[in-house]
XYZ file of N, CA and C in Angstrom:
228
model
N 114.188 82.589 86.016
C 113.518 82.731 87.294
C 112.320 81.782 87.339
N 112.085 81.176 88.486
C 110.986 80.225 88.611
C 109.655 80.958 88.766
N 108.590 80.249 88.467
C 107.245 80.792 88.608
C 106.966 81.088 90.081
N 106.249 82.179 90.324
C 105.919 82.542 91.699
C 104.576 81.956 92.105
N 104.552 81.356 93.287
C 103.298 80.859 93.852
C 102.536 82.012 94.488
N 103.254 82.878 95.184
C 102.660 84.048 95.843
C 103.483 85.271 95.476
N 102.797 86.317 95.037
C 103.464 87.580 94.709
C 102.655 88.722 95.306
N 103.263 89.463 96.212
C 102.598 90.562 96.906
C 103.437 91.815 96.705
N 102.798 92.907 96.293
C 103.512 94.157 96.059
C 102.770 95.323 96.692
N 103.440 95.997 97.621
C 102.898 97.206 98.232
C 101.582 97.019 98.950
N 101.378 95.858 99.522
C 100.102 95.530 100.155
C 99.882 96.358 101.413
N 98.708 96.964 101.513
C 98.313 97.737 102.684
C 96.905 97.339 103.088
N 96.707 97.206 104.376
C 95.370 96.906 104.916
C 95.224 97.717 106.191
N 94.134 98.441 106.265
C 93.899 99.339 107.389
C 92.610 98.954 108.103
N 92.640 99.064 109.418
C 91.452 98.897 110.247
C 91.261 100.215 110.995
N 90.292 101.000 110.561
C 90.111 102.335 111.144
C 91.322 103.200 110.830
N 91.947 103.743 111.855
C 93.132 104.580 111.649
C 94.433 103.787 111.795
N 94.328 102.495 112.045
C 95.518 101.670 112.298
C 95.864 100.802 111.087
N 97.135 100.839 110.698
C 97.624 100.001 109.601
C 97.990 98.624 110.139
N 97.365 97.586 109.597
C 97.737 96.211 109.962
C 98.871 95.744 109.055
N 98.838 96.182 107.801
C 99.922 95.938 106.840
C 100.194 97.258 106.132
N 101.456 97.568 105.947
C 101.797 98.821 105.276
C 102.962 98.607 104.333
N 102.684 98.689 103.028
C 103.687 98.517 101.964
C 104.429 97.187 102.085
N 103.682 96.122 102.227
C 104.257 94.783 102.403
C 104.533 94.145 101.044
N 105.747 93.628 100.864
C 106.153 92.927 99.642
C 106.564 91.507 99.989
N 106.253 90.575 99.088
C 106.596 89.173 99.314
C 106.612 88.449 97.975
N 107.588 87.571 97.792
C 107.646 86.719 96.602
C 108.035 85.316 97.056
N 107.164 84.353 96.797
C 107.409 82.965 97.180
C 107.386 82.117 95.912
N 108.540 81.548 95.533
C 108.579 80.707 94.336
C 107.753 79.431 94.512
N 107.248 78.933 93.398
C 106.496 77.685 93.389
C 107.346 76.579 93.995
N 106.762 75.763 94.858
C 107.467 74.651 95.486
C 108.133 74.985 96.806
N 108.179 76.259 97.179
C 108.797 76.669 98.437
C 107.780 76.617 99.573
N 108.282 76.560 100.793
C 107.449 76.571 101.989
C 107.655 77.910 102.683
N 106.571 78.502 103.156
C 106.623 79.796 103.827
C 106.100 79.653 105.246
N 106.831 80.197 106.205
C 106.361 80.263 107.580
C 106.175 81.736 107.930
N 105.053 82.063 108.512
C 104.775 83.438 108.913
C 104.866 83.502 110.427
N 105.794 84.306 110.924
C 106.006 84.420 112.373
C 106.222 85.879 112.738
N 105.908 86.219 113.965
C 106.118 87.575 114.443
C 105.330 87.800 115.720
N 105.553 88.937 116.340
C 104.855 89.234 117.592
C 103.378 89.538 117.354
N 102.604 89.540 118.431
C 101.198 89.907 118.353
C 101.072 91.304 117.753
N 100.121 91.454 116.841
C 99.896 92.762 116.233
C 100.789 93.066 115.051
N 101.582 92.102 114.602
C 102.512 92.331 113.494
C 101.838 92.253 112.129
N 100.614 91.720 112.039
C 99.904 91.642 110.770
C 99.855 90.255 110.156
N 100.257 89.233 110.902
C 100.265 87.858 110.376
C 98.876 87.394 109.955
N 97.917 87.525 110.837
C 96.550 87.083 110.534
C 95.945 87.911 109.417
N 96.231 89.191 109.400
C 95.723 90.060 108.330
C 96.281 89.621 106.987
N 97.564 89.334 106.925
C 98.180 88.864 105.683
C 97.510 87.579 105.212
N 97.330 86.631 106.108
C 96.718 85.363 105.731
C 95.256 85.541 105.316
N 94.545 86.454 105.951
C 93.157 86.726 105.564
C 93.090 87.322 104.158
N 94.033 88.195 103.834
C 94.069 88.771 102.478
C 94.417 87.690 101.462
N 95.421 86.880 101.752
C 95.829 85.829 100.821
C 94.741 84.772 100.630
N 93.895 84.595 101.635
C 92.790 83.633 101.542
C 91.531 84.267 100.937
N 91.625 85.511 100.513
C 90.537 86.304 99.917
C 89.387 86.578 100.888
N 89.629 86.475 102.163
C 88.617 86.792 103.176
C 88.517 88.306 103.347
N 89.660 88.986 103.294
C 89.718 90.448 103.378
C 90.329 90.987 102.094
N 89.926 92.190 101.729
C 90.495 92.838 100.541
C 91.583 93.810 100.972
N 92.648 93.907 100.193
C 93.663 94.919 100.509
C 93.121 96.312 100.214
N 93.564 97.306 100.978
C 93.182 98.689 100.716
C 94.028 99.272 99.585
N 95.281 98.862 99.531
C 96.232 99.333 98.518
C 97.137 98.165 98.170
N 97.687 98.176 96.966
C 98.648 97.162 96.562
C 97.989 96.026 95.808
N 98.816 95.045 95.470
C 98.314 93.896 94.714
C 98.881 92.610 95.274
N 98.144 91.532 95.035
C 98.597 90.216 95.463
C 98.079 89.194 94.457
N 98.924 88.224 94.156
C 98.565 87.164 93.213
C 98.945 85.809 93.798
N 98.109 84.823 93.526
C 98.384 83.434 93.865
C 98.451 82.689 92.538
N 99.607 82.128 92.209
C 99.830 81.452 90.928
C 99.343 82.295 89.752
N 99.621 83.597 89.821
C 99.281 84.504 88.737
C 97.854 85.017 88.734
N 97.023 84.537 89.650
C 95.622 84.981 89.730
C 95.512 86.136 90.722
N 94.903 87.233 90.266
C 94.747 88.417 91.101
C 93.741 88.156 92.219
N 94.124 88.492 93.460
C 93.257 88.205 94.599
C 91.971 89.015 94.608
N 91.957 90.161 93.976
C 90.742 90.967 93.954
C 89.930 90.660 92.703
N 90.544 90.775 91.560
C 89.831 90.599 90.297
C 89.452 89.158 89.963
N 90.215 88.199 90.477
C 89.954 86.788 90.198
C 89.744 85.993 91.481
N 89.131 86.653 92.441
C 88.944 86.103 93.789
C 88.340 84.703 93.790
N 87.318 84.482 93.001
C 86.629 83.180 93.010
C 87.484 82.073 92.391
N 88.397 82.419 91.502
C 89.285 81.411 90.912
C 90.419 81.051 91.862
N 90.813 82.026 92.724
C 91.873 81.761 93.694
C 91.376 80.730 94.670
């Protein structure tokens, strides 16, 4: 199996009582291209904000090239 560039498991992000992401999983192998598309309110911007370390996930984990987005935020 190839190395993963992005690995997301059970990611959840909540704003007040509303879930923007709920149990989201994603695996993107190194060298692949990812397009994020969907209707308004689907969680696209929230996902990208979490992956960019701008927002923290409430539940779950996410890694960029093996670096944890919460614990190794500054290295990501």
